[in-house]
CSV table of C-alpha atoms and ligand atoms in Angstrom, one decimal:
chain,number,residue,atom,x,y,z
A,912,UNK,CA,0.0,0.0,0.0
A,913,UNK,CA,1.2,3.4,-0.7
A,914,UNK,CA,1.2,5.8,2.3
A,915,UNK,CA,-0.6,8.1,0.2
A,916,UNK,CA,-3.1,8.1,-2.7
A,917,UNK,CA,-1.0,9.9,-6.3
A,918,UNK,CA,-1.8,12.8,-7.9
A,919,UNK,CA,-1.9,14.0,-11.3
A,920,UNK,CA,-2.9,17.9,-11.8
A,921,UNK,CA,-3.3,19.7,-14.9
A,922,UNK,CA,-2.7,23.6,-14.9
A,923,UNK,CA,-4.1,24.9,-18.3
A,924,UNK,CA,-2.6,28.2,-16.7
A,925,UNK,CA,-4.2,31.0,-19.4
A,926,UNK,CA,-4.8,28.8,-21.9
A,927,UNK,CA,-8.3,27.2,-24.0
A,928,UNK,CA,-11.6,29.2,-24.8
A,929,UNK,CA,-14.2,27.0,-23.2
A,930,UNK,CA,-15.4,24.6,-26.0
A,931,UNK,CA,-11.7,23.6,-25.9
A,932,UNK,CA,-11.5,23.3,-22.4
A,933,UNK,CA,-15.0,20.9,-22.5
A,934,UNK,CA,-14.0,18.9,-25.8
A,935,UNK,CA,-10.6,18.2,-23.4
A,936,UNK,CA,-12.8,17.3,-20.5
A,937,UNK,CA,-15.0,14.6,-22.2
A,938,UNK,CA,-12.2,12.7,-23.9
A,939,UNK,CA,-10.7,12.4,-20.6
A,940,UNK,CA,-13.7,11.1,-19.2
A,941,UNK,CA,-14.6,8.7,-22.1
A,942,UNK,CA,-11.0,7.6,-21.0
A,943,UNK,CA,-12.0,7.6,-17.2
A,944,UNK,CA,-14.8,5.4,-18.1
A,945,UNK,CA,-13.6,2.8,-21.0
A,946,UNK,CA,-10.3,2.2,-19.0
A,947,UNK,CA,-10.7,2.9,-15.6
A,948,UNK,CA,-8.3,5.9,-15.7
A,949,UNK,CA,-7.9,7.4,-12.7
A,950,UNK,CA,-9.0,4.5,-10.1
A,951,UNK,CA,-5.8,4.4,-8.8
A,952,UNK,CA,-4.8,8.0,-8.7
A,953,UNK,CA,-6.5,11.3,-8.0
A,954,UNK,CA,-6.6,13.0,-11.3
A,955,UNK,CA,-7.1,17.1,-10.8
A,956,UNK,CA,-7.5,19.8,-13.9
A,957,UNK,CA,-6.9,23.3,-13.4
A,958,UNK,CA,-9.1,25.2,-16.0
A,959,UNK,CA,-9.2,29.2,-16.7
A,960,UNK,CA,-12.0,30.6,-14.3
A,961,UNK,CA,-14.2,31.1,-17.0
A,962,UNK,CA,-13.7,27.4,-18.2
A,963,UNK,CA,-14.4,25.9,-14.8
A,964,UNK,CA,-17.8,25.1,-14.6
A,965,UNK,CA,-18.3,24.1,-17.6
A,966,UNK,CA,-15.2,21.4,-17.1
A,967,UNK,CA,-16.5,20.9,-14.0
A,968,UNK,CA,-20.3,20.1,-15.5
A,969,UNK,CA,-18.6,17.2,-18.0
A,970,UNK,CA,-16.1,15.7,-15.6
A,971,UNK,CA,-19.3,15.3,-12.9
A,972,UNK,CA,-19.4,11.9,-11.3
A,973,UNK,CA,-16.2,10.8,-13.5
A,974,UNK,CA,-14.0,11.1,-10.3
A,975,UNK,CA,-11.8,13.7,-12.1
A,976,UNK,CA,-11.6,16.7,-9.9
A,977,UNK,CA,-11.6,20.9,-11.1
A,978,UNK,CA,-9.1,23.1,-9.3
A,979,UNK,CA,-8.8,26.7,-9.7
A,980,UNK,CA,-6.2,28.5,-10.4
A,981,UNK,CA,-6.2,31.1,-7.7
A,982,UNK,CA,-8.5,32.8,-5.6
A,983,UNK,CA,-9.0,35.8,-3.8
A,984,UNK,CA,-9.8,36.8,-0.5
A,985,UNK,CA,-13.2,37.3,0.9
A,986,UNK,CA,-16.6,35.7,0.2
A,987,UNK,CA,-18.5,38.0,-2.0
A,988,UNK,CA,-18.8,41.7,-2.4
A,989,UNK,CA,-17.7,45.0,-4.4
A,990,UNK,CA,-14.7,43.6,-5.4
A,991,UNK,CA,-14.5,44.2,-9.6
A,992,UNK,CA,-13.0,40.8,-11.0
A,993,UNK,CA,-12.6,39.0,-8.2
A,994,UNK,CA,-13.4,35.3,-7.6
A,995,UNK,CA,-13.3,33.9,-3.8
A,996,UNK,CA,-12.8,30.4,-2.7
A,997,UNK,CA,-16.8,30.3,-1.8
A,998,UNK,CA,-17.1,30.8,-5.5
A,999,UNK,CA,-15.2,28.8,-6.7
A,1000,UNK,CA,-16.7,25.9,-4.9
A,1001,UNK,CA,-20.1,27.1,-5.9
A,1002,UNK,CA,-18.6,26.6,-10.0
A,1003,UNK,CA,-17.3,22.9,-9.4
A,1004,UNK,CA,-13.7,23.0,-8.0
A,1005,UNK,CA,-12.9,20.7,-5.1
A,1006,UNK,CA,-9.0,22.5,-5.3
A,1007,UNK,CA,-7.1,25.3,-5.8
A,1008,UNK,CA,-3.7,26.0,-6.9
A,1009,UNK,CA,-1.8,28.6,-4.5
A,1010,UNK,CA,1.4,30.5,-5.0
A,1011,UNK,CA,2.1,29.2,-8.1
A,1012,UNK,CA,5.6,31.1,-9.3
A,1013,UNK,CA,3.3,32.9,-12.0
A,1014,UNK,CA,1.2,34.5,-9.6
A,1015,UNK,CA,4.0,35.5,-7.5
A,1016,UNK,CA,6.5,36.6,-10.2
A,1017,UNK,CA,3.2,38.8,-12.6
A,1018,UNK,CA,0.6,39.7,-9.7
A,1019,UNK,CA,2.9,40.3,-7.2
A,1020,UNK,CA,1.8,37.7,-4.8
A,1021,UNK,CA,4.3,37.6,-1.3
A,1022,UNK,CA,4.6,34.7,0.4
A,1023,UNK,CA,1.8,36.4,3.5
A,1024,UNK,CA,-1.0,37.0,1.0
A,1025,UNK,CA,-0.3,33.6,-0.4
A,1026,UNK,CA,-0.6,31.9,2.5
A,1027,UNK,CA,-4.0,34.1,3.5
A,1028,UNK,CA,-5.1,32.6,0.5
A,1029,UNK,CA,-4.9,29.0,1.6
A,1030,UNK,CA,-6.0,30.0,4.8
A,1031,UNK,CA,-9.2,31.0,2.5
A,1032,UNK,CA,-9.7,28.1,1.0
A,1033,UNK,CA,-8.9,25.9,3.7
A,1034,UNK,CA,-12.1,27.8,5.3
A,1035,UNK,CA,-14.1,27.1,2.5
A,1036,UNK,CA,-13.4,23.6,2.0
A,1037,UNK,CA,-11.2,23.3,-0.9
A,1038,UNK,CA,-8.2,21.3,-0.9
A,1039,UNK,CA,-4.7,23.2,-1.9
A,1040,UNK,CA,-2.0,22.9,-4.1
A,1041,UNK,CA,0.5,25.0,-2.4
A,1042,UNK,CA,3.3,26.0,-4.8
A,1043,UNK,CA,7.0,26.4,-3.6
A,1044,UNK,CA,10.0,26.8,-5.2
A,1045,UNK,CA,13.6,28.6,-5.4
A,1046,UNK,CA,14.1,30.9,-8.5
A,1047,UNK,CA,17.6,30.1,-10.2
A,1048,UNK,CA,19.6,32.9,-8.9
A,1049,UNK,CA,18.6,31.6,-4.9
A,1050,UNK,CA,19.6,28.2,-5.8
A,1051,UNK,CA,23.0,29.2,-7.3
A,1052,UNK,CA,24.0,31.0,-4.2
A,1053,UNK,CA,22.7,28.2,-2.2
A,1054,UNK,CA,19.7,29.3,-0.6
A,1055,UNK,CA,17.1,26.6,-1.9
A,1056,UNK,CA,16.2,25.1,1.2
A,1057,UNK,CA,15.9,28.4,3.0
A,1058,UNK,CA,13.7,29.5,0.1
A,1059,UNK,CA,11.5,26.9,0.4
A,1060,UNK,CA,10.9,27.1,4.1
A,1061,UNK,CA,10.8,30.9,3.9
A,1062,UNK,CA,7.3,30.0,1.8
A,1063,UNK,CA,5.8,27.1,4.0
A,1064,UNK,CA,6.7,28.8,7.3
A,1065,UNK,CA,3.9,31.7,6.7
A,1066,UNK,CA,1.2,28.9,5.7
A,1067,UNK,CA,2.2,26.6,8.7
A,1068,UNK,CA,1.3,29.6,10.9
A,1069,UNK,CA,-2.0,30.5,9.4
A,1070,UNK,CA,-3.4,26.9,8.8
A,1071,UNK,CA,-4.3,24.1,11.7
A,1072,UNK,CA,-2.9,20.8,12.0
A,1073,UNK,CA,-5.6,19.1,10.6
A,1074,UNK,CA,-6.0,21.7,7.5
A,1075,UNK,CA,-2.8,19.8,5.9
A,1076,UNK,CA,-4.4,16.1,5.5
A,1077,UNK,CA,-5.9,18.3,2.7
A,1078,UNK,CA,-3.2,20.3,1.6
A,1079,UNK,CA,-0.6,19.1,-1.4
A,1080,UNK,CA,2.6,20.7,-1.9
A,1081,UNK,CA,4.0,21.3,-5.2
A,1082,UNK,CA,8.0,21.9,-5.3
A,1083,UNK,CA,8.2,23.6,-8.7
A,1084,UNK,CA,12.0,24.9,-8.9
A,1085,UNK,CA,11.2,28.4,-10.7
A,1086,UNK,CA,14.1,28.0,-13.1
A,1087,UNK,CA,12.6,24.4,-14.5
A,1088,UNK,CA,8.5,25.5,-14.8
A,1089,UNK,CA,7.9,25.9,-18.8
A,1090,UNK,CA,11.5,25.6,-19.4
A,1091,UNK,CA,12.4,22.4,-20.1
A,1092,UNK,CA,14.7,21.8,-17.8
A,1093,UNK,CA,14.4,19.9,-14.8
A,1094,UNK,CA,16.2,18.7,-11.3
A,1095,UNK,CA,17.4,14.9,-11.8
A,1096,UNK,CA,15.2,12.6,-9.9
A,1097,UNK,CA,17.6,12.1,-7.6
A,1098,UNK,CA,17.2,15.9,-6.6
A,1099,UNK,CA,13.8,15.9,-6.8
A,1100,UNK,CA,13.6,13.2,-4.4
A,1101,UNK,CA,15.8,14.3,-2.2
A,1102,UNK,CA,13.4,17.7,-2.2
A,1103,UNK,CA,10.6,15.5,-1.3
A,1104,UNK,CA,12.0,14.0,1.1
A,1105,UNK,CA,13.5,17.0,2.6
A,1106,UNK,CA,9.7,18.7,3.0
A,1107,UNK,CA,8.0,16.2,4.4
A,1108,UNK,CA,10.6,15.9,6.9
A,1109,UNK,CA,10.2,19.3,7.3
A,1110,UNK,CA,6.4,19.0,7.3
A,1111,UNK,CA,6.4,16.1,9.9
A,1112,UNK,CA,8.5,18.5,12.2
A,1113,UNK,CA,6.6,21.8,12.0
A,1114,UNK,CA,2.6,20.5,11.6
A,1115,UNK,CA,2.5,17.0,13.2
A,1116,UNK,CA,1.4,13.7,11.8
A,1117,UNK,CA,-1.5,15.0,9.9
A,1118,UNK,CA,1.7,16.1,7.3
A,1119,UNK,CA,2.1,12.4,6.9
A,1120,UNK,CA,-0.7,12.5,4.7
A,1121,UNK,CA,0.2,15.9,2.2
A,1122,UNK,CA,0.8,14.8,-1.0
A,1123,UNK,CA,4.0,16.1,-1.8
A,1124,UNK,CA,4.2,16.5,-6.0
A,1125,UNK,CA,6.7,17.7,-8.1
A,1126,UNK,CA,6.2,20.5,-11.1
A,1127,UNK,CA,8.9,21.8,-14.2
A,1128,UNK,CA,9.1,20.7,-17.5
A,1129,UNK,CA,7.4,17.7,-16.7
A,1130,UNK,CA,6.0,15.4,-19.4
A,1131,UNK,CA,5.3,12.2,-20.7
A,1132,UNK,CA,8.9,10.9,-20.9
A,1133,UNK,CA,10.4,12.4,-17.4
A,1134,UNK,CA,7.1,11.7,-15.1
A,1135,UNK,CA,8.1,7.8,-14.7
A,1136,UNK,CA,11.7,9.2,-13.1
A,1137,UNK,CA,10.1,11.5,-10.9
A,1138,UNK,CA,7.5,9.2,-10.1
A,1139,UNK,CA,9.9,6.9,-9.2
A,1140,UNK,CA,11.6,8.5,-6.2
A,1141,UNK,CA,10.4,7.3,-2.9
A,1142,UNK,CA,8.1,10.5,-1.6
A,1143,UNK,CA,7.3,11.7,-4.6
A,1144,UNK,CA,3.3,11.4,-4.9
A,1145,UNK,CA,2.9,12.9,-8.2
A,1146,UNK,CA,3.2,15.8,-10.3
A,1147,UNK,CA,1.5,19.2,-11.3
A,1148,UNK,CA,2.3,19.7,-15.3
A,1149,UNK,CA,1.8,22.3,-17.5
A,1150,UNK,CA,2.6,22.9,-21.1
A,1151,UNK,CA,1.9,19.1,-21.4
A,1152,UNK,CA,-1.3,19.0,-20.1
A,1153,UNK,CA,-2.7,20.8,-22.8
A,1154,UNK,CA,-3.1,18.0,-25.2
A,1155,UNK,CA,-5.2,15.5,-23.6
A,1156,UNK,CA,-3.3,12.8,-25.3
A,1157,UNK,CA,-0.2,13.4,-23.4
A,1158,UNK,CA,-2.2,13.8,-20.2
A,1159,UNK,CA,-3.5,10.8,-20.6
A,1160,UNK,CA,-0.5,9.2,-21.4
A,1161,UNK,CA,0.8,10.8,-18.0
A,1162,UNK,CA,-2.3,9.4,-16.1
A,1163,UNK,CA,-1.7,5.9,-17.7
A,1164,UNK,CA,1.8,5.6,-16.2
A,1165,UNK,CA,1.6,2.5,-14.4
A,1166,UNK,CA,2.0,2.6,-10.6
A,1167,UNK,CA,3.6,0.2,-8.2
A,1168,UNK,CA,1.0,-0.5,-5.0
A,1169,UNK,CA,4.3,-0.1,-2.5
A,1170,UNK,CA,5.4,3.5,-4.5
A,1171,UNK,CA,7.3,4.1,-7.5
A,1172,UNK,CA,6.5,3.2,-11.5
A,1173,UNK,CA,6.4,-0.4,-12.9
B,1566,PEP,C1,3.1,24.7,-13.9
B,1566,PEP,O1,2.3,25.3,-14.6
B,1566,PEP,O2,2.9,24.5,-12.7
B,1566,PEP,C2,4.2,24.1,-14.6
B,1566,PEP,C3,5.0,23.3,-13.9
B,1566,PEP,O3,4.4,24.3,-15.9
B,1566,PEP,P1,5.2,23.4,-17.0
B,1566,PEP,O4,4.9,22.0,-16.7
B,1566,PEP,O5,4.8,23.9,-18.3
B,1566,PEP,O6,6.7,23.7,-16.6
């Protein structure tokens, strides 16, 4: 038995009007249902907010779950353009993605209002995918690890014990999302291994069951590797999510019960 269930998220980031985004969603679930897809392994796709409920209305019942992309604060109220967590839930999304490196680099997210954020959506009832990760220039002078905590320390603060049996942590090494390069496996299991230690030490055993997933440059070719390392539960990919043919060549990866790829 693996300690905990995988986990395969798509993040469409700002990408597919909404026919696109529903013709995506019912091949994957004419793959969900014809093949069992996904019986093994939570399967999560992060469509543009406008996308979401429709995604959300074709992947019902399939066992595929819709995560936003990012939310703001509050419920509802005068705030032009905004989309809460409430909101979100309301549209179909059981997750959210949180402090992903785009929304910190171009929206000027810190690592406080990023943490708020999964605060808020811990309140509401959505699981998160928090995003952490060092950019190229903190890894070269060494500062990775103190990066990474630097992130996760403001989130431990805001968010109970329990809230982290529904919390997944992405490490997504800013230097390797939409770049092509990547961390060998080695590394990335060594990063894994490093957070939930981490994890264990500043939340408690509830951090025994965070998924802890990897995100750069993955694809169809690198995600058995990854996959692979003891402690890594899975992966949040990008660019190659956009096809549904390579997703789905993602989500057929076979898995070992104990951890790891066949
Ligand atoms: C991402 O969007 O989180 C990501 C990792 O992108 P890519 O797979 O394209 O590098």
């Amino acid at each position: 038995m693996r300690a905990r269930r995988p986990m395969l998220a798509a993040n469409w980031k700002m990408y597919k009007s909404v026919a696109e985004s529903q013709a995506w969603a019912e091949q994957l679930k004419a793959a969900v249902v014809e093949e069992g897809i996904g019986a093994d392994r939570d399967l999560i796709v992060a469509p543009t907010h406008l996308a979401l409920w429709a995604v959300a209305t074709v992947l019902a019942d399939s066992g595929v779950a819709v995560a936003g992309q990012t939310l703001d604060l509050g419920v509802e109220g005068a705030l032009t353009g905004a989309v809460s967590a409430y909101l979100l839930r309301q549209a179909g999304a059981s997750w959210v993605l949180v402090g992903h490196s785009e929304r910190r680099q171009h929206f000027g997210e810190d690592d406080a209002l990023v943490a708020e954020k999964a605060k808020a959506a811990r309140h509401a009832g959505l699981g998160v995918i928090l995003c952490v990760g060092e950019t190229e220039a903190e890894r070269a002078a060494g500062a990775t690890w103190s990066r990474l905590t630097q992130q996760l320390e403001p989130v431990v603060a805001r968010l109970s014990p329990a809230d982290w049996a529904a919390m997944a942590v992405a490490y997504e090494p800013v230097w390797a999302i939409g770049s092509g390069r990547t961390p060998s496996p080695e590394e990335i299991g060594e990063a894994a291994a490093g957070l939930r230690q981490w994890l264990a030490a500043a939340v408690g055993p509830t951090a025994e069951a965070t998924r802890i997933l990897y995100g750069g440059s993955v694809n169809e070719q690198n995600l058995p590797e990854f996959w692979r390392q003891p402690g890594v539960d899975g992966a949040l990919v990008g660019g190659a999510s956009l096809a549904v043919e390579r997703f789905l060549a993602m989500a057929r990866i076979p898995l070992v019960p104990g951890g790891g790829t066949q």
